[in-house]
Tab-separated table of C-alpha atoms and ligand atoms in Angstrom:
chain	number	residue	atom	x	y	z
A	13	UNK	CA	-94.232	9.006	-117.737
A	14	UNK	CA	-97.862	8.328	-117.041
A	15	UNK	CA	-100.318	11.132	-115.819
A	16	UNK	CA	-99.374	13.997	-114.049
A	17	UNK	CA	-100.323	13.603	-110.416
A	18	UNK	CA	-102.215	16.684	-109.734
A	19	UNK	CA	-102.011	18.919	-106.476
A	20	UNK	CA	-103.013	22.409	-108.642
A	21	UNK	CA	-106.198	22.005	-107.875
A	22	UNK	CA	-106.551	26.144	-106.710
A	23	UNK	CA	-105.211	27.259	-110.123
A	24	UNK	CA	-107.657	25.195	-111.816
A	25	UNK	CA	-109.549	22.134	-112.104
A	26	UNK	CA	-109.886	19.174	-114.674
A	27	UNK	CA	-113.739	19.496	-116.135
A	28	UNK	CA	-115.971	17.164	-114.676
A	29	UNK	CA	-116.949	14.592	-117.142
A	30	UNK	CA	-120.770	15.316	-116.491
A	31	UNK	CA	-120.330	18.729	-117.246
A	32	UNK	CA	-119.045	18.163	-120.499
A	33	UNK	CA	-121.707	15.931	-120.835
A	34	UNK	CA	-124.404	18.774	-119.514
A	35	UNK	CA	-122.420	21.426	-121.945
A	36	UNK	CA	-122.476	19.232	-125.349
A	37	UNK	CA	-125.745	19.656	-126.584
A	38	UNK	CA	-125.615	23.245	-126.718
A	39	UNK	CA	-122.519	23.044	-128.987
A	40	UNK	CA	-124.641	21.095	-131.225
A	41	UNK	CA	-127.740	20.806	-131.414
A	42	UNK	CA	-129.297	23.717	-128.604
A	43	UNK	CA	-127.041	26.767	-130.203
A	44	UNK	CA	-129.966	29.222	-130.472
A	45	UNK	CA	-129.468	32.760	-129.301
A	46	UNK	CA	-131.230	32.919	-126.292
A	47	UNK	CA	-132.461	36.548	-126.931
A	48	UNK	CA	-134.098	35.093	-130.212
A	49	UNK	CA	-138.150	34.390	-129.900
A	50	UNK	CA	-138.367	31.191	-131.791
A	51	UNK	CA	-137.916	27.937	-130.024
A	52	UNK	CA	-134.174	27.309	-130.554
A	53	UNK	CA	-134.038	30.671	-128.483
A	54	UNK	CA	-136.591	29.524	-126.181
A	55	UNK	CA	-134.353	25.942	-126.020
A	56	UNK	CA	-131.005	27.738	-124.903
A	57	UNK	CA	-133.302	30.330	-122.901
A	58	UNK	CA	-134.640	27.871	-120.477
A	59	UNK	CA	-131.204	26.458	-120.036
A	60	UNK	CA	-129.918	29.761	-119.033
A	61	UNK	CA	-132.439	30.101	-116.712
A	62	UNK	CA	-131.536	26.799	-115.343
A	63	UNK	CA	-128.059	27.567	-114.631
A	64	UNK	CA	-129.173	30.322	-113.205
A	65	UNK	CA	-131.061	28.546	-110.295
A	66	UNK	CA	-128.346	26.103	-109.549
A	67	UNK	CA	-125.522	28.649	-109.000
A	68	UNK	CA	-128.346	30.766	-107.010
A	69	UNK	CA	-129.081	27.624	-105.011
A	70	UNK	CA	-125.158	26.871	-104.211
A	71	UNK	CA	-124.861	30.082	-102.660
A	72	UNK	CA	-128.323	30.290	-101.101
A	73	UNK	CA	-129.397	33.134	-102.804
A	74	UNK	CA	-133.311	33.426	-103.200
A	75	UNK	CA	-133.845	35.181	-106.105
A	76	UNK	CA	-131.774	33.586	-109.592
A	77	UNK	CA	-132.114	37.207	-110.562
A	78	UNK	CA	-129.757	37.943	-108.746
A	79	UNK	CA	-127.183	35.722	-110.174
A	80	UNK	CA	-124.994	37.801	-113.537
A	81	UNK	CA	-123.085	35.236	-115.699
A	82	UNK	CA	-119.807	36.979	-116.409
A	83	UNK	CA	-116.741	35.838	-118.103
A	84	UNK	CA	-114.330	34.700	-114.975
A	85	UNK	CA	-114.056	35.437	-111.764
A	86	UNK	CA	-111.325	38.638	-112.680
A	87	UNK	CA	-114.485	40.189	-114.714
A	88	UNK	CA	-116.856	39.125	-111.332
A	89	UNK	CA	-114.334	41.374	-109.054
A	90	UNK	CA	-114.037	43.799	-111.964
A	91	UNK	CA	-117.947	44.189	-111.988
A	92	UNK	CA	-118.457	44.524	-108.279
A	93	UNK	CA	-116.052	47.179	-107.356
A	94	UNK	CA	-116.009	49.212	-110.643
A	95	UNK	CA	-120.068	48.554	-111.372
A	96	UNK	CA	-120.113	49.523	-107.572
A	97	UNK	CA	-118.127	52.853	-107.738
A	98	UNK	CA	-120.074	54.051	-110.629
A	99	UNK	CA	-122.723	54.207	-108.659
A	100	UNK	CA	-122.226	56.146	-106.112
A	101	UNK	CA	-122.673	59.951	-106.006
A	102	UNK	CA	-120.105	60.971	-103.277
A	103	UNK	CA	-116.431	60.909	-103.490
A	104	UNK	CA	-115.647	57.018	-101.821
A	105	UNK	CA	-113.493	55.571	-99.599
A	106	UNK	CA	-112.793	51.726	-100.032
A	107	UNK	CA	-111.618	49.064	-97.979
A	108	UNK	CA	-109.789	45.722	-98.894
A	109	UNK	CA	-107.340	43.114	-96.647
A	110	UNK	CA	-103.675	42.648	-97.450
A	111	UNK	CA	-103.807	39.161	-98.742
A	112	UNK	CA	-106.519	39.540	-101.765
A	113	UNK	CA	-105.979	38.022	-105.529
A	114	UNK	CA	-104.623	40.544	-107.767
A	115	UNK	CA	-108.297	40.220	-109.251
A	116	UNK	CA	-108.745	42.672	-106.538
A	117	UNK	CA	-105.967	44.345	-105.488
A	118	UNK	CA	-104.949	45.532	-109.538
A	119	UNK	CA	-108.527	46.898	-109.997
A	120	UNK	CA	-108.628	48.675	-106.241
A	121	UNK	CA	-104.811	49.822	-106.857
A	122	UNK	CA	-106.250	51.352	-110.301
A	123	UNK	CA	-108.852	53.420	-108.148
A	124	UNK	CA	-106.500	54.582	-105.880
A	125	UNK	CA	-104.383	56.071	-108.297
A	126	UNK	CA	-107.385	57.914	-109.558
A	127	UNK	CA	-107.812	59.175	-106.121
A	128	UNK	CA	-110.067	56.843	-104.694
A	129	UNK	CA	-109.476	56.069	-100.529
A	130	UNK	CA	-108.259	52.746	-100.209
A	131	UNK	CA	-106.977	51.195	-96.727
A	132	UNK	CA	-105.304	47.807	-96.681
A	133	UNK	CA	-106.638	45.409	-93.256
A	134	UNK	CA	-103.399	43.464	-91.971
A	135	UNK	CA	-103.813	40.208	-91.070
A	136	UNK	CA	-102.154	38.151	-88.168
A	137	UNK	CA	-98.986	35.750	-88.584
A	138	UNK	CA	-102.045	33.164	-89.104
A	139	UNK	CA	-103.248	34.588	-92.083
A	140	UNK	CA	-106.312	36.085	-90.212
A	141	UNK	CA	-108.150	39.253	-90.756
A	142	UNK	CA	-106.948	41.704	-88.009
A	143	UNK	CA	-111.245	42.579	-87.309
A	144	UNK	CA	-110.208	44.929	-84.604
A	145	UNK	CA	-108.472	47.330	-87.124
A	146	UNK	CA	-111.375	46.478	-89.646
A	147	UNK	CA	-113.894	48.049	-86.660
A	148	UNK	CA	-111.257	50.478	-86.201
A	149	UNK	CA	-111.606	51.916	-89.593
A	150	UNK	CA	-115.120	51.350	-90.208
A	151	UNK	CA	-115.246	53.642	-87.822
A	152	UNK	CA	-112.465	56.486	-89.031
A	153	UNK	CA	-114.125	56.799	-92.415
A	154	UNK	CA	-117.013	56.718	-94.479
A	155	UNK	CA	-116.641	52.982	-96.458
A	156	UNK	CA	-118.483	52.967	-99.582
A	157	UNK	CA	-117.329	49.314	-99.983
A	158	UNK	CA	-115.072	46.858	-98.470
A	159	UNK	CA	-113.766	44.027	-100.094
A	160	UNK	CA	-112.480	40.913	-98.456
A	161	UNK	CA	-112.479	37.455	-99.841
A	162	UNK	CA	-114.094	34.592	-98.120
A	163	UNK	CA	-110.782	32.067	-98.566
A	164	UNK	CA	-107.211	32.614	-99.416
A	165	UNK	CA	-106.291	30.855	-102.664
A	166	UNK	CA	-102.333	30.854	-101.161
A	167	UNK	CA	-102.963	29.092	-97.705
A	168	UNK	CA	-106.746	28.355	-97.652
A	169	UNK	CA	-107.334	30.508	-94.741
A	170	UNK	CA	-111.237	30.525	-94.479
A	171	UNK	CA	-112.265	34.425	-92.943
A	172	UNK	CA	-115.139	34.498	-90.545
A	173	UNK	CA	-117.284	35.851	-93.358
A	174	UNK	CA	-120.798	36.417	-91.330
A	175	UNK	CA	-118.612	38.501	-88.561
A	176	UNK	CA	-116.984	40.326	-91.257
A	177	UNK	CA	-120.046	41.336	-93.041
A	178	UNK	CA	-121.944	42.326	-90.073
A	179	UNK	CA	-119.424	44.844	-89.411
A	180	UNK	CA	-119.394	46.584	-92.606
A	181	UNK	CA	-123.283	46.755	-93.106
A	182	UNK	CA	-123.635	48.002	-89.365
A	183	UNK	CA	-121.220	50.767	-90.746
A	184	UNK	CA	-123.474	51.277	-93.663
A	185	UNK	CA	-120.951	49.710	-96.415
A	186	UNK	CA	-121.375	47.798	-99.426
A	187	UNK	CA	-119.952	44.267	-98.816
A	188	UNK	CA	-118.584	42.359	-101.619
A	189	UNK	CA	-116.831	39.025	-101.162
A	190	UNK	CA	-114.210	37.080	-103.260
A	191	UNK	CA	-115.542	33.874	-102.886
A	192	UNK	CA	-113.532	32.415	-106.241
A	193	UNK	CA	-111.554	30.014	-103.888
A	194	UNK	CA	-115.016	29.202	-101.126
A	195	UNK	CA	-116.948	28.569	-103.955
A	196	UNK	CA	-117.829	24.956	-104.163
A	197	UNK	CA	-115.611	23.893	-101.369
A	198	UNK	CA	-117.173	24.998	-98.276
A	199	UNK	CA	-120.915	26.212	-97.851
A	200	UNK	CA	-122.195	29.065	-98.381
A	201	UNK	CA	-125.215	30.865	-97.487
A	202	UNK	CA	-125.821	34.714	-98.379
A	203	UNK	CA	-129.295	34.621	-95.742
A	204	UNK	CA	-127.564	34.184	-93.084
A	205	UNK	CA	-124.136	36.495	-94.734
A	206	UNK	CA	-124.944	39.897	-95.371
A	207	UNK	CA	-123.251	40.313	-98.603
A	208	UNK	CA	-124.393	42.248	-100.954
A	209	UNK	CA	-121.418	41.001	-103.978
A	210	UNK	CA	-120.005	37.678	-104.443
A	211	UNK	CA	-117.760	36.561	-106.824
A	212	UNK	CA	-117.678	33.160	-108.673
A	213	UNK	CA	-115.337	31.427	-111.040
A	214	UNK	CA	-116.284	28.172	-112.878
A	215	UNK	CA	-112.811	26.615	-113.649
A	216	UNK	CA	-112.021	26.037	-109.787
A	217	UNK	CA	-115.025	24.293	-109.256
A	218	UNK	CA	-115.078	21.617	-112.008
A	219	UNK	CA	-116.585	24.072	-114.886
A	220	UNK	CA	-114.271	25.692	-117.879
A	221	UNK	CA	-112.353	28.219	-118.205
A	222	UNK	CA	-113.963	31.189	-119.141
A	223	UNK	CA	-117.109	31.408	-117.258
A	224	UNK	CA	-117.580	32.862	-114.143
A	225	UNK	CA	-120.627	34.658	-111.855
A	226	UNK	CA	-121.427	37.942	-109.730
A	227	UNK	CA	-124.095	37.354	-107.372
A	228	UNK	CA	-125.766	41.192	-106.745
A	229	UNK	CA	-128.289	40.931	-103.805
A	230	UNK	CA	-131.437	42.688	-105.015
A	231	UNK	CA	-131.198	46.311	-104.261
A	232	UNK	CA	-127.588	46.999	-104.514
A	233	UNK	CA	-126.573	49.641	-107.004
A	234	UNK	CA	-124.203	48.196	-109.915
A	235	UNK	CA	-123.351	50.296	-113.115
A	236	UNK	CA	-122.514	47.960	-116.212
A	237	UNK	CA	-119.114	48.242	-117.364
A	238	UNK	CA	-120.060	46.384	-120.523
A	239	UNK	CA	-123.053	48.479	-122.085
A	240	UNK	CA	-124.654	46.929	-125.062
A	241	UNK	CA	-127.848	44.714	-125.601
A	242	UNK	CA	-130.212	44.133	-122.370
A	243	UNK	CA	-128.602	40.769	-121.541
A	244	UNK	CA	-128.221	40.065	-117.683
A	245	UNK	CA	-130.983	42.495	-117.261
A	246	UNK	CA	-129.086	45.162	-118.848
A	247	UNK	CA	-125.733	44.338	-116.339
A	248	UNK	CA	-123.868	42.864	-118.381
A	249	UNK	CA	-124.224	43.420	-122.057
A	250	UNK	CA	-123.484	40.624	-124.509
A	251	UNK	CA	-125.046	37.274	-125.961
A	252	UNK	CA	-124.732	34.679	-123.269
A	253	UNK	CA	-122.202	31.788	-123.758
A	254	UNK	CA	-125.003	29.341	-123.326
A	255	UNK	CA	-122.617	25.964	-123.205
A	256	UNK	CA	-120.729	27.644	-120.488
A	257	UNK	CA	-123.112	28.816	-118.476
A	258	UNK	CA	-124.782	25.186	-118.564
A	259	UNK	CA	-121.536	23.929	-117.593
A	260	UNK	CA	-121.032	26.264	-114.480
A	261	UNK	CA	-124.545	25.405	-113.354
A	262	UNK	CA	-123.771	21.594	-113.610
A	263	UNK	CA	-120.740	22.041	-111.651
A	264	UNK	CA	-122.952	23.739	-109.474
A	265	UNK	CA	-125.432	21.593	-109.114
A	266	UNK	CA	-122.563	18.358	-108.572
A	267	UNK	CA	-120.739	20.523	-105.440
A	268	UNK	CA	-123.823	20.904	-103.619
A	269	UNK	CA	-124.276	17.100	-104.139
A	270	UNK	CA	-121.052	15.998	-103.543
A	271	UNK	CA	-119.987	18.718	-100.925
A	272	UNK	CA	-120.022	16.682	-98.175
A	273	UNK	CA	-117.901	13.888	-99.350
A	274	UNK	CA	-115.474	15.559	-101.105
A	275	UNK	CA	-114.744	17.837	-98.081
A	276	UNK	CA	-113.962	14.534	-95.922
A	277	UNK	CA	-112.091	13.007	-98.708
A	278	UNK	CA	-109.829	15.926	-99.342
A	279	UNK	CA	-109.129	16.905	-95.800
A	280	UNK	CA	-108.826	12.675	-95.174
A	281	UNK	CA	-105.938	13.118	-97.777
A	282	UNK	CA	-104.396	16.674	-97.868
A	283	UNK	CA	-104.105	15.537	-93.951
A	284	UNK	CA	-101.741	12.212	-94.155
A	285	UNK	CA	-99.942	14.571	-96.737
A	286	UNK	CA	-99.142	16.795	-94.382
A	287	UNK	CA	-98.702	14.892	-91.486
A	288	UNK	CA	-96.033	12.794	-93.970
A	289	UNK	CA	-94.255	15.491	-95.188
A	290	UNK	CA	-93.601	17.190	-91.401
A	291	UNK	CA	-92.401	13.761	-90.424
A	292	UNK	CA	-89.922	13.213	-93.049
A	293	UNK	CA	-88.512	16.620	-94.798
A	294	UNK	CA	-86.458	18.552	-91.688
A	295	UNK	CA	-87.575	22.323	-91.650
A	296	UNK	CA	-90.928	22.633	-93.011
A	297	UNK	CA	-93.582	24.416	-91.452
A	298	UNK	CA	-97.200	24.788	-92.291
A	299	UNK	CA	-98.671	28.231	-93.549
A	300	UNK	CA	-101.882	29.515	-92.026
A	301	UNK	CA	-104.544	28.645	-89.274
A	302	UNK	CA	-105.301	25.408	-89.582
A	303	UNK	CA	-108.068	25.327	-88.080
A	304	UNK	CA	-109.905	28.120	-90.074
A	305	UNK	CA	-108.537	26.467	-93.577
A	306	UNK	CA	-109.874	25.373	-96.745
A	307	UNK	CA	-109.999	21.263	-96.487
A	308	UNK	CA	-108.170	21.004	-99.739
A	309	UNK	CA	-105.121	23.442	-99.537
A	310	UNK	CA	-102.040	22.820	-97.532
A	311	UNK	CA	-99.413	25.813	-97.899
A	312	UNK	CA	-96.089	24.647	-96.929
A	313	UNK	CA	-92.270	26.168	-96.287
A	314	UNK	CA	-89.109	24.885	-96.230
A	315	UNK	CA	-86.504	26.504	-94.763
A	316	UNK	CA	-83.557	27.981	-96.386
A	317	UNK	CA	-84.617	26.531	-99.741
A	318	UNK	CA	-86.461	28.049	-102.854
A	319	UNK	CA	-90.034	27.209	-103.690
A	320	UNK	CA	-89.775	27.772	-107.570
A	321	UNK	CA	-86.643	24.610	-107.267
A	322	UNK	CA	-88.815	22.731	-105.430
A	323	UNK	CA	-91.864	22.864	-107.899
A	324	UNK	CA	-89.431	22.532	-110.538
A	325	UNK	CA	-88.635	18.955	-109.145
A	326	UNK	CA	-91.436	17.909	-108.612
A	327	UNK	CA	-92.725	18.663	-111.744
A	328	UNK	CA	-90.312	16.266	-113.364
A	329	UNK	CA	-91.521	13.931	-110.986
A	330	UNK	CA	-94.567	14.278	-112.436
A	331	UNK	CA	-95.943	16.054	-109.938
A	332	UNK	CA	-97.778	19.697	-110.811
A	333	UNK	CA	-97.835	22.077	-107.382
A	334	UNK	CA	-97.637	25.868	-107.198
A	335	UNK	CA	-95.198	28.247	-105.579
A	336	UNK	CA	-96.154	30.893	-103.516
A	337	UNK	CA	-93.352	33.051	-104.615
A	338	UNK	CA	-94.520	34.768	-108.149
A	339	UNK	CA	-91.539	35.428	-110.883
A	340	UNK	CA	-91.647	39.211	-111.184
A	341	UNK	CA	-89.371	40.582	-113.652
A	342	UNK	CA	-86.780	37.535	-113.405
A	343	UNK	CA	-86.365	37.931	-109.749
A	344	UNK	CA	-88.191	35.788	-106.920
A	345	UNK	CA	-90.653	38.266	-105.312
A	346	UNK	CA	-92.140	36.526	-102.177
A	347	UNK	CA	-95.382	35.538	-102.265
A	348	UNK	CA	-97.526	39.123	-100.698
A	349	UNK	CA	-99.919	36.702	-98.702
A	350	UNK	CA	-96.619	35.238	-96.618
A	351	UNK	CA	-95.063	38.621	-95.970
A	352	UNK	CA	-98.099	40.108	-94.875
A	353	UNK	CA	-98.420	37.136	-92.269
A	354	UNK	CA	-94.807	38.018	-91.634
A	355	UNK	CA	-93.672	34.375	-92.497
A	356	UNK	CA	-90.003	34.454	-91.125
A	357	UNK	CA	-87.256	35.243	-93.958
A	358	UNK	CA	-86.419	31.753	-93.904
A	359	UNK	CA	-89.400	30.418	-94.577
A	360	UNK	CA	-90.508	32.880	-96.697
A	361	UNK	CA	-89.308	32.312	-100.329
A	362	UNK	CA	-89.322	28.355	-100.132
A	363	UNK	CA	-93.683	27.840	-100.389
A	364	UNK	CA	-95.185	24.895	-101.769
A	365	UNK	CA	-99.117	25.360	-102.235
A	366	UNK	CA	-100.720	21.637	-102.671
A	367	UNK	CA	-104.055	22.001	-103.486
A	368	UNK	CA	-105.921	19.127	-103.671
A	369	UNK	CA	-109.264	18.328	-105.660
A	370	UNK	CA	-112.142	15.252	-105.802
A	371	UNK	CA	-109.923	12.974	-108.036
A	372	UNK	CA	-107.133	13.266	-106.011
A	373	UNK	CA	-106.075	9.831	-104.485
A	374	UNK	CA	-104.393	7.769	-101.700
A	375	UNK	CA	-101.735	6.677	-104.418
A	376	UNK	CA	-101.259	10.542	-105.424
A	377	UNK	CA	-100.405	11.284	-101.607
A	378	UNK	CA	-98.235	8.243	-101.626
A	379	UNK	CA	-95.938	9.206	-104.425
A	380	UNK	CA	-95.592	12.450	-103.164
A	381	UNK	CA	-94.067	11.416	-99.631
A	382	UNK	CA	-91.993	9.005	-102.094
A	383	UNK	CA	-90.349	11.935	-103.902
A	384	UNK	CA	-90.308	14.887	-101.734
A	385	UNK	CA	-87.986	13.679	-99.102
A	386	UNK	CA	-85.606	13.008	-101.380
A	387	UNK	CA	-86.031	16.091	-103.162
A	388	UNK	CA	-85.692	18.069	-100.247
A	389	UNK	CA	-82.369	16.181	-99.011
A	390	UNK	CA	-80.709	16.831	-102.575
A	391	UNK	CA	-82.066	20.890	-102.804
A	392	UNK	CA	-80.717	21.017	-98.854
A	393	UNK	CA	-77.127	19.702	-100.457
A	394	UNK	CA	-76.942	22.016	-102.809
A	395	UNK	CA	-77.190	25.067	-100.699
A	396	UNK	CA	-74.723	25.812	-98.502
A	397	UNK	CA	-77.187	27.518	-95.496
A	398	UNK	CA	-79.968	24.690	-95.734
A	399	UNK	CA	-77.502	21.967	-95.004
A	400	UNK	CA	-77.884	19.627	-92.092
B	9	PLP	N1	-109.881	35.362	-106.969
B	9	PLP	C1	-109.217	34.340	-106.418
B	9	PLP	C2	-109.188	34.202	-104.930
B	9	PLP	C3	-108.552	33.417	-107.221
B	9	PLP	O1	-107.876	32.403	-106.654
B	9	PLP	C4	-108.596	33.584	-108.633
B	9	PLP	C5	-107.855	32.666	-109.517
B	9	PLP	O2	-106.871	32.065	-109.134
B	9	PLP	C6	-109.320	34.658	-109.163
B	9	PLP	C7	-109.956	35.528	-108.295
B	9	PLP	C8	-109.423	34.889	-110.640
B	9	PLP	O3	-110.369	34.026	-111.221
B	9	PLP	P1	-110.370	33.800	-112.808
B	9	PLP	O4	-109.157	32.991	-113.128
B	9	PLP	O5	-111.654	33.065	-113.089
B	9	PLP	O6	-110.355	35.131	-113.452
């Protein structure tokens, strides 16, 4: 079998080749400490500081000062809320939406436990934030912080992130934003979106593993969690992973260049994909306003059947997807994004999540509406309710 034809693209992307070509000089030749005063320091220093701009300038932040490098987006989440919490002087009450990343929902779930408020914003059978109960309980309690993510990483739902924000500063809140899944694929602009946190991860925008960024508008209050040297102006202690951070602010740098394009050519293809796979597998259904949606993610159902067999098949196809539905101590949980969109039972444990990326191609989409069909005739044979 040749190379996997990849639709995985929200788990994690391949590493653009000029990125690797940005990152390899500071493997081995540029590998000063950039804390040290002598001019390998200086060398890696400046390239910090470089990085720095570009992933300020993706996000239209005006100050690089306010960008901290951290080690994934998990740490960026960890930072906000935790760095936030620390530093506030009054018992808190938090807010969040149903369908966050466990990168959020673990860490606020943690709080709560230790007794801080936490209240949960539904969202509609579209996937979209219910804003009237956000208002609603702005307006109940005293929010120290709310945080809601910008896109879903399950159906691409894209949240009206300017109305959103608005709301919670008017109400006097902190407003942080998971932007792990926005980052890179759709602009961004924190002067005209009044948040004040915004998390980054490198490896879903063409940049490694292991790298990742908090933007903290200037002014907000942030305790370190990491205390140590005075790196990140004393936010986050620890010598900087200079190759890294060169390599997120390449990948930076190539998705404000290539934005544009790779937007039409992902939405040009996840489109016919769709359109292909509604016209020839019976019961599917797609997940999520489509109109308010990521252009790279399609999340789609099929009736009666099981995601995880599905993926399964494909993958010996040779094609890599994701299911919605997470294995939870050997039994199929459904995916908590779908049920909180009250996806009908049917529907609900048989997700497919294709998410496509900038090397994705017509031929990719073609052997896809090759196989599926046939994949979803044989799975629909084998189970007694999904039959025809
Ligand atoms: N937030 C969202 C929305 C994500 O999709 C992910 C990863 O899938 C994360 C946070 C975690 O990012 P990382 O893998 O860099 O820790």
């Amino acid at each position: 079998m040749g190379e996997p034809i990849y639709f995985d693209n929200n788990a994690t992307t391949p590493v653009a080749p000029e990125v690797i070509e940005a990152m390899a000089p500071y493997f081995s030749e540029h590998w000063g400490n950039p804390s040290s005063m002598h001019r390998l320091g200086s060398k890696a220093k400046r390239a910090v500081d470089q990085a720095r701009r570009s992933v300020a300038a993706l996000i239209g932040a005006e100050d690089p000062n306010e960008i901290i490098f951290t080690s994934c987006g998990t740490e960026s989440n960890n930072l906000a809320l935790k760095g936030n919490l620390s530093a506030q002087s009054r018992p808190v009450s938090f807010i969040t939406s149903a369908v966050e990343h466990s990168a959020v929902l673990e860490p606020l779930m943690a709080l709560n436990s230790e007794g801080i408020e936490l209240h949960k914003i539904p969202v509609d059978p579209y996937g979209t934030l219910q804003q009237d109960v956000l208002a609603e309980q702005l307006k109940n309690t005293d929010t120290a912080l709310a945080s809601i993510m910008w896109a879903n990483n399950e159906t691409g739902v894209v949240f009206p992130m300017a109305e959103i924000a608005e709301k919670v500063k008017e109400a006097g809140g902190i407003m942080h934003t998971d932007a792990v899944q926005a980052a890179g694929k759709i602009a961004i602009d924190v002067k005209t979106v009044p948040v004040d946190l915004l998390s980054i991860s490198g490896h879903k925008l063409y940049a490694p593993k292991g790298i990742g960024a908090l933007y903290s508008r200037r002014g907000t209050r942030l305790g370190a969690l990491q205390k140590g040297g005075h790196q990140e102006r004393g936010r986050r202690a620890g010598t900087e992973n200079v190759p890294y951070i060169v390599g997120l602010g390449k990948a930076c740098e190539l998705a404000m260049q290539q934005m544009e394009k790779d937007t039409n050519h992902e939405r040009k293809l996840r489109d016919r994909l769709e359109a292909g796979i509604l016209a020839t597998c019976k019961g599917a259904r797609i997940n999520g306003d489509t109109l308010h949606r990521l252009p790279n993610t399609s999340n789609i159902s099929f009736e009666y059947l099981e995601g995880e067999a599905i993926m399964l098949m494909l993958d010996d196809a040779g094609i890599c997807t994701s299911t919605g539905s997470a294995c939870e101590s050997g039994s199929l949980e459904p995916s908590h994004v779908l049920r909180a969109m009250d996806v009908p039972r049917a529907f609900l444990q048989g997700s497919i999540r294709f998410s496509l990326g900038r090397y994705n191609t017509e031929a990719d989409v073609d052997a896809v509406l090759e196989k599926l069909p046939l994949i979803i005739k044989r799975l629909r044979e084998l189970s007694p309710l999904a039959a025809d």
